[in-house]
Coordinates of C-alpha atoms in Angstrom, one line a residue:
M208 CA 0.4 -0.3 -0.1
E209 CA 1.6 3.6 -0.9
K210 CA 1.6 5.7 1.8
I211 CA 0.2 9.1 1.8
E212 CA 3.0 12.2 2.0
V213 CA 2.5 13.7 5.3
K214 CA 3.4 16.7 5.9
K215 CA 5.1 16.9 8.9
P216 CA 3.6 18.3 12.3
E217 CA 5.8 20.8 12.6
G218 CA 6.0 23.5 14.7
K219 CA 3.2 26.0 17.0
L220 CA -0.9 24.5 16.2
G221 CA -3.5 27.2 16.9
V222 CA -6.6 25.8 17.8
L223 CA -8.9 28.4 18.1
V224 CA -12.6 28.0 19.3
V225 CA -15.5 29.3 19.2
G226 CA -17.3 30.2 22.2
V227 CA -13.8 30.0 24.0
G228 CA -15.5 30.9 27.4
G229 CA -18.6 28.1 27.1
A230 CA -19.0 24.8 29.7
V231 CA -17.4 22.9 26.7
A232 CA -14.3 24.8 25.2
T233 CA -13.6 25.9 29.0
T234 CA -13.5 21.7 29.4
F235 CA -11.8 20.8 27.0
I236 CA -8.9 23.6 27.3
T237 CA -7.6 22.9 30.6
G238 CA -8.2 19.6 30.2
T239 CA -5.1 19.3 27.6
L240 CA -3.7 21.9 29.6
A241 CA -3.3 19.8 32.2
T242 CA -2.6 16.5 30.6
R243 CA 0.5 17.2 29.0
K244 CA 1.2 19.6 32.2
G245 CA 0.7 15.0 33.6
L246 CA -1.8 16.5 36.5
A247 CA -5.0 14.3 34.3
E248 CA -5.3 11.3 31.3
P249 CA -6.7 12.5 28.8
I250 CA -9.7 9.5 28.9
G251 CA -12.2 9.3 26.1
S252 CA -9.6 10.4 23.4
L253 CA -8.7 8.0 20.7
T254 CA -5.9 9.6 19.8
Q255 CA -4.4 10.3 23.4
L256 CA -5.1 6.8 24.1
A257 CA -6.5 4.1 22.2
T258 CA -4.4 0.8 20.0
I259 CA -4.1 0.1 16.7
R260 CA -4.2 -3.1 14.3
L261 CA -1.3 -3.0 12.2
G262 CA -1.4 -5.8 9.5
K263 CA -2.8 -9.7 10.4
R264 CA -3.8 -11.0 13.4
E265 CA -0.8 -13.4 14.4
E266 CA 1.6 -10.3 13.6
N267 CA 0.7 -9.4 17.2
R268 CA 1.0 -5.4 16.4
F269 CA -1.0 -2.4 18.5
P270 CA 0.9 -0.1 18.9
K271 CA -0.9 3.2 20.1
I272 CA -1.8 5.7 17.1
K273 CA -0.5 8.4 18.8
D274 CA 2.7 6.2 18.6
V275 CA 2.8 6.3 14.7
L276 CA 0.5 8.6 13.3
P277 CA 1.6 11.3 12.7
L278 CA -0.3 13.8 15.2
A279 CA 1.0 17.4 16.9
N280 CA 2.2 17.6 20.2
L281 CA -0.3 18.4 23.1
D282 CA 2.3 20.9 24.7
D283 CA 2.4 22.5 20.0
L284 CA -0.8 23.3 21.2
V285 CA -1.7 27.1 21.5
F286 CA -5.4 28.2 22.1
G287 CA -7.4 31.2 21.6
G288 CA -10.2 32.0 20.4
W289 CA -13.4 34.4 20.5
D290 CA -16.6 34.2 22.2
I291 CA -19.7 37.0 23.0
F292 CA -18.6 37.7 27.0
E293 CA -15.7 38.9 27.8
E294 CA -14.6 36.8 30.2
S295 CA -11.6 34.8 30.4
A296 CA -11.2 30.8 29.7
Y297 CA -10.5 30.5 33.3
D298 CA -13.8 32.5 34.6
G299 CA -15.4 30.7 32.2
A300 CA -14.7 27.5 33.2
V301 CA -15.6 28.8 36.8
H302 CA -20.0 30.2 35.9
A303 CA -20.2 27.3 33.9
E304 CA -19.2 24.8 37.3
V305 CA -17.8 20.9 35.3
L306 CA -15.0 21.1 36.3
K307 CA -13.5 20.7 40.6
Q308 CA -11.9 23.9 41.2
S309 CA -9.3 22.3 42.3
D310 CA -8.6 21.3 39.2
L311 CA -8.9 24.5 37.4
D312 CA -5.9 25.3 39.6
G313 CA -3.5 23.5 38.8
V314 CA -3.1 24.9 35.3
K315 CA -5.5 28.6 36.3
D316 CA -2.8 30.7 35.1
E317 CA -3.2 29.4 31.4
L318 CA -6.5 29.3 31.7
Q319 CA -6.5 33.6 32.9
A320 CA -4.5 33.9 29.9
I321 CA -6.9 33.1 27.1
K322 CA -8.5 36.2 26.7
P323 CA -11.8 35.7 23.9
M324 CA -12.8 38.0 20.7
K325 CA -15.3 40.0 19.8
A326 CA -17.6 37.3 18.7
C327 CA -20.0 37.4 15.9
F328 CA -23.4 37.5 17.4
D329 CA -26.9 38.5 16.3
Q330 CA -29.6 37.5 18.7
K331 CA -31.7 36.5 16.4
F332 CA -29.9 33.0 16.0
V333 CA -29.9 32.2 19.5
K334 CA -32.8 34.4 21.3
R335 CA -31.6 33.1 25.2
L336 CA -28.0 34.6 25.2
H337 CA -27.8 38.4 25.3
G338 CA -23.8 38.9 23.9
T339 CA -21.9 41.2 25.0
W340 CA -18.6 41.1 23.8
V341 CA -19.2 41.5 19.4
K342 CA -18.2 42.6 16.7
Q343 CA -19.8 46.2 15.3
G344 CA -19.1 45.3 11.2
A345 CA -22.0 46.7 9.5
T346 CA -22.7 43.6 7.8
K347 CA -21.7 39.7 8.7
W348 CA -19.4 40.2 5.4
D349 CA -17.3 43.1 7.0
Q350 CA -17.8 40.5 10.3
M351 CA -16.7 37.9 8.2
M352 CA -13.4 39.5 7.4
E353 CA -12.7 41.1 11.4
V354 CA -12.2 37.2 11.5
R355 CA -9.9 37.0 8.7
Q356 CA -8.4 39.3 11.1
D357 CA -8.4 38.7 13.6
I358 CA -7.0 34.3 12.4
R359 CA -3.6 36.7 11.2
D360 CA -3.1 38.2 13.9
F361 CA -3.6 35.9 16.4
K362 CA -1.0 33.3 14.3
A363 CA 1.6 36.1 14.1
K364 CA 1.3 36.9 17.8
N365 CA 1.4 33.2 19.0
N366 CA 4.7 32.1 16.3
C367 CA 1.3 29.4 15.1
D368 CA 3.0 27.4 11.8
R369 CA -1.2 25.8 11.8
I370 CA -4.7 27.2 13.1
V371 CA -7.1 24.8 13.1
V372 CA -11.2 27.0 14.1
I373 CA -14.1 24.5 16.0
W374 CA -17.1 25.1 16.5
C375 CA -17.7 24.5 20.4
A376 CA -20.4 27.3 20.4
S377 CA -24.6 27.3 20.9
T378 CA -27.0 25.8 19.2
E379 CA -28.5 28.4 16.0
I380 CA -31.9 28.1 15.4
Y381 CA -33.0 26.2 12.9
L382 CA -32.0 27.2 9.0
P383 CA -33.5 24.8 6.0
L384 CA -31.5 25.0 3.0
T385 CA -32.2 27.1 0.4
D386 CA -30.6 29.0 -3.1
T387 CA -28.7 30.7 -1.3
H388 CA -26.6 27.9 0.1
R389 CA -26.3 26.1 -2.6
D390 CA -23.9 28.6 -4.6
L391 CA -20.9 29.9 -2.9
A392 CA -21.2 33.3 -5.4
K393 CA -25.1 34.0 -3.7
L394 CA -23.8 32.6 -0.4
E395 CA -21.3 35.2 -0.9
E396 CA -23.9 38.7 -1.8
A397 CA -26.2 37.1 1.0
M398 CA -23.5 37.4 3.4
K399 CA -23.0 41.9 2.1
Q400 CA -26.5 42.6 1.9
N401 CA -26.5 41.0 5.7
S402 CA -28.7 38.1 4.8
E403 CA -30.8 36.4 7.2
E404 CA -30.4 33.7 5.3
V405 CA -26.5 34.1 6.8
A406 CA -25.9 32.7 10.5
P407 CA -23.5 33.9 13.1
S408 CA -21.5 30.9 12.8
M409 CA -21.4 30.8 8.4
C410 CA -18.8 33.9 9.4
Y411 CA -16.0 32.0 11.7
A412 CA -16.6 28.8 8.8
Y413 CA -16.1 31.2 5.5
A414 CA -12.9 33.3 7.2
A415 CA -10.8 30.0 8.1
I416 CA -11.7 27.9 4.4
S417 CA -11.1 31.5 3.5
E418 CA -7.5 31.4 5.7
G419 CA -6.9 27.5 4.2
I420 CA -7.9 27.1 7.6
P421 CA -9.9 23.5 8.9
F422 CA -13.3 24.1 10.2
I423 CA -15.0 22.1 12.7
M424 CA -18.4 22.3 13.3
G425 CA -20.1 20.9 17.3
A426 CA -23.0 22.0 17.1
P427 CA -25.9 21.0 14.0
N428 CA -25.9 24.2 13.0
L429 CA -26.2 24.3 9.1
T430 CA -22.8 26.3 8.5
V431 CA -21.0 24.3 6.8
D432 CA -23.7 21.4 5.8
M433 CA -24.6 23.2 2.7
P434 CA -23.4 23.0 -1.3
A435 CA -21.5 26.1 -1.0
M436 CA -19.8 24.9 2.1
W437 CA -18.7 21.9 -0.1
E438 CA -17.4 24.0 -3.4
F439 CA -15.9 26.9 -1.7
S440 CA -13.1 24.0 0.8
K441 CA -12.8 21.9 -2.0
K442 CA -11.7 25.4 -3.7
M443 CA -9.3 25.8 -1.2
N444 CA -8.5 22.5 -0.7
V445 CA -9.5 22.8 3.1
P446 CA -11.3 20.0 5.2
I447 CA -14.5 20.3 6.7
A448 CA -16.2 18.5 9.9
G449 CA -18.9 17.7 11.1
K450 CA -21.8 17.7 12.5
D451 CA -22.6 18.5 16.0
F452 CA -20.7 16.6 17.9
K453 CA -21.9 13.3 19.4
T454 CA -21.7 12.9 23.1
G455 CA -24.1 10.9 24.9
Q456 CA -27.5 9.8 24.5
T457 CA -27.3 9.7 20.4
M458 CA -24.0 7.9 20.8
M459 CA -26.1 5.3 23.5
K460 CA -28.3 4.9 19.9
T461 CA -25.9 4.4 17.6
V462 CA -24.8 1.5 19.8
L463 CA -28.3 0.4 20.9
A464 CA -30.1 0.6 17.3
P465 CA -27.0 -1.7 15.1
A466 CA -27.4 -4.4 17.8
F467 CA -31.2 -4.6 17.4
K468 CA -30.8 -3.9 13.3
A469 CA -27.9 -6.9 13.7
R470 CA -30.4 -9.8 15.0
M471 CA -33.2 -8.8 13.7
L472 CA -35.5 -7.6 16.1
G473 CA -38.1 -5.0 15.6
V474 CA -38.8 -1.8 17.0
E475 CA -42.2 -0.3 17.6
G476 CA -41.4 3.3 19.5
W477 CA -38.5 5.2 20.7
F478 CA -38.5 7.8 23.2
S479 CA -35.9 10.0 24.5
T480 CA -35.7 13.2 26.5
N481 CA -33.0 15.1 28.0
I482 CA -33.1 17.3 31.1
L483 CA -29.9 19.4 31.6
G484 CA -29.2 22.9 32.8
N485 CA -26.4 24.9 31.6
R486 CA -26.0 27.0 29.0
D487 CA -26.8 24.9 26.3
G488 CA -30.6 23.6 27.5
E489 CA -31.2 27.8 28.0
V490 CA -30.5 28.0 24.5
L491 CA -32.4 24.8 23.8
D492 CA -35.1 25.9 25.2
D493 CA -36.6 28.4 22.9
P494 CA -38.5 26.1 20.1
D495 CA -36.8 27.6 16.9
S496 CA -32.8 26.5 18.7
F497 CA -34.6 23.4 19.4
K498 CA -36.1 22.2 15.7
T499 CA -32.1 22.5 14.7
K500 CA -31.0 19.9 17.7
E501 CA -34.1 18.2 17.2
V502 CA -32.9 17.5 13.4
S503 CA -30.0 16.2 14.1
K504 CA -31.1 14.2 16.9
L505 CA -34.1 12.1 14.5
S506 CA -31.4 11.9 11.8
V507 CA -30.1 8.2 13.6
I508 CA -32.1 5.7 13.4
D509 CA -33.5 6.1 10.4
T510 CA -31.0 6.1 8.9
I511 CA -29.4 3.1 10.5
L512 CA -32.4 0.8 11.2
Q513 CA -33.6 1.4 6.6
P514 CA -37.3 1.2 7.3
E515 CA -37.8 1.6 4.2
L516 CA -35.6 -2.3 3.5
Y517 CA -37.4 -3.7 6.6
P518 CA -40.5 -2.2 6.7
E519 CA -42.2 -4.7 9.0
L520 CA -39.3 -3.9 11.3
Y521 CA -39.0 -0.6 12.0
G522 CA -42.0 0.9 9.2
K523 CA -44.2 2.1 12.3
I524 CA -41.3 3.8 14.5
Y525 CA -43.1 6.8 16.5
H526 CA -39.4 8.5 17.3
K527 CA -39.9 11.2 19.8
V528 CA -37.3 13.6 21.6
R529 CA -37.1 16.0 24.4
I530 CA -35.7 18.6 25.8
N531 CA -35.8 20.4 29.2
Y532 CA -34.1 23.0 30.6
Y533 CA -33.8 22.5 33.5
P534 CA -31.3 24.9 36.5
P535 CA -30.6 22.6 39.3
R536 CA -28.5 19.9 37.4
K537 CA -26.3 22.7 35.5
D538 CA -23.7 20.4 33.5
N539 CA -24.8 17.1 34.8
K540 CA -27.3 16.0 32.0
E541 CA -29.6 13.0 32.7
G542 CA -31.0 11.4 28.6
W543 CA -33.4 9.0 29.1
D544 CA -34.5 6.2 26.8
N545 CA -37.4 3.9 26.2
I546 CA -37.5 1.5 23.6
D547 CA -40.0 -0.7 22.9
I548 CA -38.7 -3.6 20.6
F549 CA -40.7 -6.3 19.6
G550 CA -38.9 -9.8 18.6
W551 CA -40.1 -13.7 17.3
M552 CA -44.3 -13.7 16.5
H553 CA -44.7 -10.3 17.5
Y554 CA -43.4 -10.6 20.8
P555 CA -43.2 -6.8 22.9
M556 CA -40.0 -6.6 24.7
Q557 CA -39.3 -3.0 26.5
I558 CA -36.3 -1.3 26.5
K559 CA -35.1 0.9 29.9
V560 CA -31.5 3.3 29.5
D561 CA -31.2 6.2 31.8
F562 CA -27.6 7.8 31.6
L563 CA -27.0 10.4 33.8
C564 CA -24.2 11.8 32.1
R565 CA -22.0 15.2 31.8
D566 CA -22.2 16.3 28.0
S567 CA -18.7 18.4 28.1
I568 CA -16.8 16.1 30.5
L569 CA -18.1 13.6 26.8
A570 CA -17.5 16.3 24.5
A571 CA -13.7 17.3 25.7
P572 CA -11.7 14.4 24.3
I573 CA -14.0 14.6 20.8
C574 CA -13.1 18.4 20.2
L575 CA -9.5 16.9 21.3
D576 CA -9.6 14.1 18.4
L577 CA -10.9 16.9 16.1
V578 CA -8.5 19.6 15.8
L579 CA -6.1 17.0 16.0
L580 CA -7.2 14.8 12.6
M581 CA -8.4 17.8 10.6
D582 CA -5.1 19.2 11.5
L583 CA -3.5 15.6 10.0
S584 CA -6.5 16.3 6.9
K585 CA -5.3 19.1 6.1
R586 CA -1.1 18.2 6.2
C587 CA -2.7 15.3 4.3
N588 CA -3.7 17.6 1.3
F589 CA -7.2 16.5 2.1
S590 CA -10.1 18.4 1.2
G591 CA -14.3 18.6 1.4
I592 CA -16.0 16.7 4.2
Q593 CA -14.2 14.6 6.3
T594 CA -16.6 11.1 5.9
W595 CA -14.0 9.4 7.3
L596 CA -14.5 10.8 11.4
S597 CA -17.7 10.8 11.5
F598 CA -17.5 8.5 13.9
Y599 CA -17.7 11.7 16.0
F600 CA -21.1 13.1 14.7
K601 CA -24.3 12.8 15.9
S602 CA -25.2 14.1 12.4
P603 CA -22.8 13.3 9.5
M604 CA -21.9 15.2 6.8
H605 CA -22.3 14.2 3.1
D606 CA -23.2 14.9 -0.1
F607 CA -26.3 14.8 -2.2
E608 CA -25.4 11.6 -3.5
T609 CA -24.1 9.5 -0.6
I610 CA -25.4 7.9 2.2
P611 CA -24.6 8.8 5.9
E612 CA -23.5 6.0 8.5
H613 CA -24.5 6.3 11.6
D614 CA -23.8 3.1 13.4
L615 CA -20.7 3.4 15.8
F616 CA -18.6 0.0 14.5
I617 CA -19.6 1.1 11.0
Q618 CA -17.5 4.2 11.7
S619 CA -15.2 3.2 14.4
V620 CA -13.7 1.0 10.8
K621 CA -13.8 3.7 8.9
L622 CA -11.8 5.7 11.1
K623 CA -8.8 3.0 11.4
N624 CA -8.9 2.3 7.8
T625 CA -8.3 5.5 7.0
M626 CA -5.5 6.3 9.3
R627 CA -3.7 2.6 8.4
K628 CA -3.8 4.5 4.6
I629 CA -2.3 7.2 5.7
I630 CA 0.8 5.3 7.6
G631 CA 1.3 3.3 4.6
E632 CA -0.7 0.5 6.7
K633 CA -3.1 -2.1 4.9
T634 CA -6.6 -1.7 5.5
I635 CA -8.7 -4.5 7.6
D636 CA -11.2 -6.7 6.6
Y637 CA -11.6 -8.3 9.6
I638 CA -11.9 -11.4 7.6
D639 CA -9.0 -13.1 9.5

């Protein structure tokens, strides 16, 4: 197998986070800083802890991914970003109340030094938040140009060789795909006209791609999931990835649904409800923002179970998703699922799942892996949608000709086989 030509990860890698003061971002940054100081373990991170099988099983080669894949070193990461509030990453972490004070104290100086740049903000897109540290550009095109300058300034100030931009901010209101989003020229004109079809997140994505920088969409926003951005990323030879970090309840769905299908067990109904009290919960309390999340969550089951192929098993599924804002829980979300299944001779059974998870704790290692793997994608000269990273997303991006893959285990095989290709090893089909 021919090895892909990969540029070495030389110099510093700037990690610019949209929503740098939020719960997910500060948990990600704190954990990464603590790990490189030997104060924590990067639990949940495949790039740091997982092994990869190389060659046939009898060869007994199971090195750690980080020992064979040319990834950036954690010591070379430099953090920055944008936020609608002026507080430092440290103050944001204290406010989020995800991590214990003792964990924050170990990297307090580094967190306090991370001060956000002013954010692109339009309250119509996140109705429950009231940004106070925001850009004043007259149009979204002007604000996008400010973001481009922010990127250049950060890169120069911190002597970074490369940059990755990752969205860890809130879910925007639901935007349907329109003609504006299908054509790059129309999208650019809409930005200049300050159109309501252009969300603030699109300013960051367009700016990053313009600068030749990989962009990761961690929310279910439309943002880069449109033909105009696909075209632009190909034109600029930039990788893009998304959307919506696969953390708690949806991760369980992508484990359970393949099991039902593998055993040809039927599903009559799947009811999912969540309670959470962080800023994400507050934003999703707005029906328009919830609609964006709901579309992302609902797509999983149908795609995995393929009711059109198995109408007798999955043709009449009733699938309901609810998210409820409950402040006392803060970041400690409870995701509860009731699944009505049936088996031999159509006899009914039930499965109950109660996942008392910590959203930001699950999202943080995903952020780290995606930053490192998207930087790698850029150095491999990959561009456009990085479908090999679907493992990390609730609603993996795909073009109109491609059926998305939601099965966590198939996604895992694709992820590791791409890693094998990058280092010149044979892909594995598990026949032997």
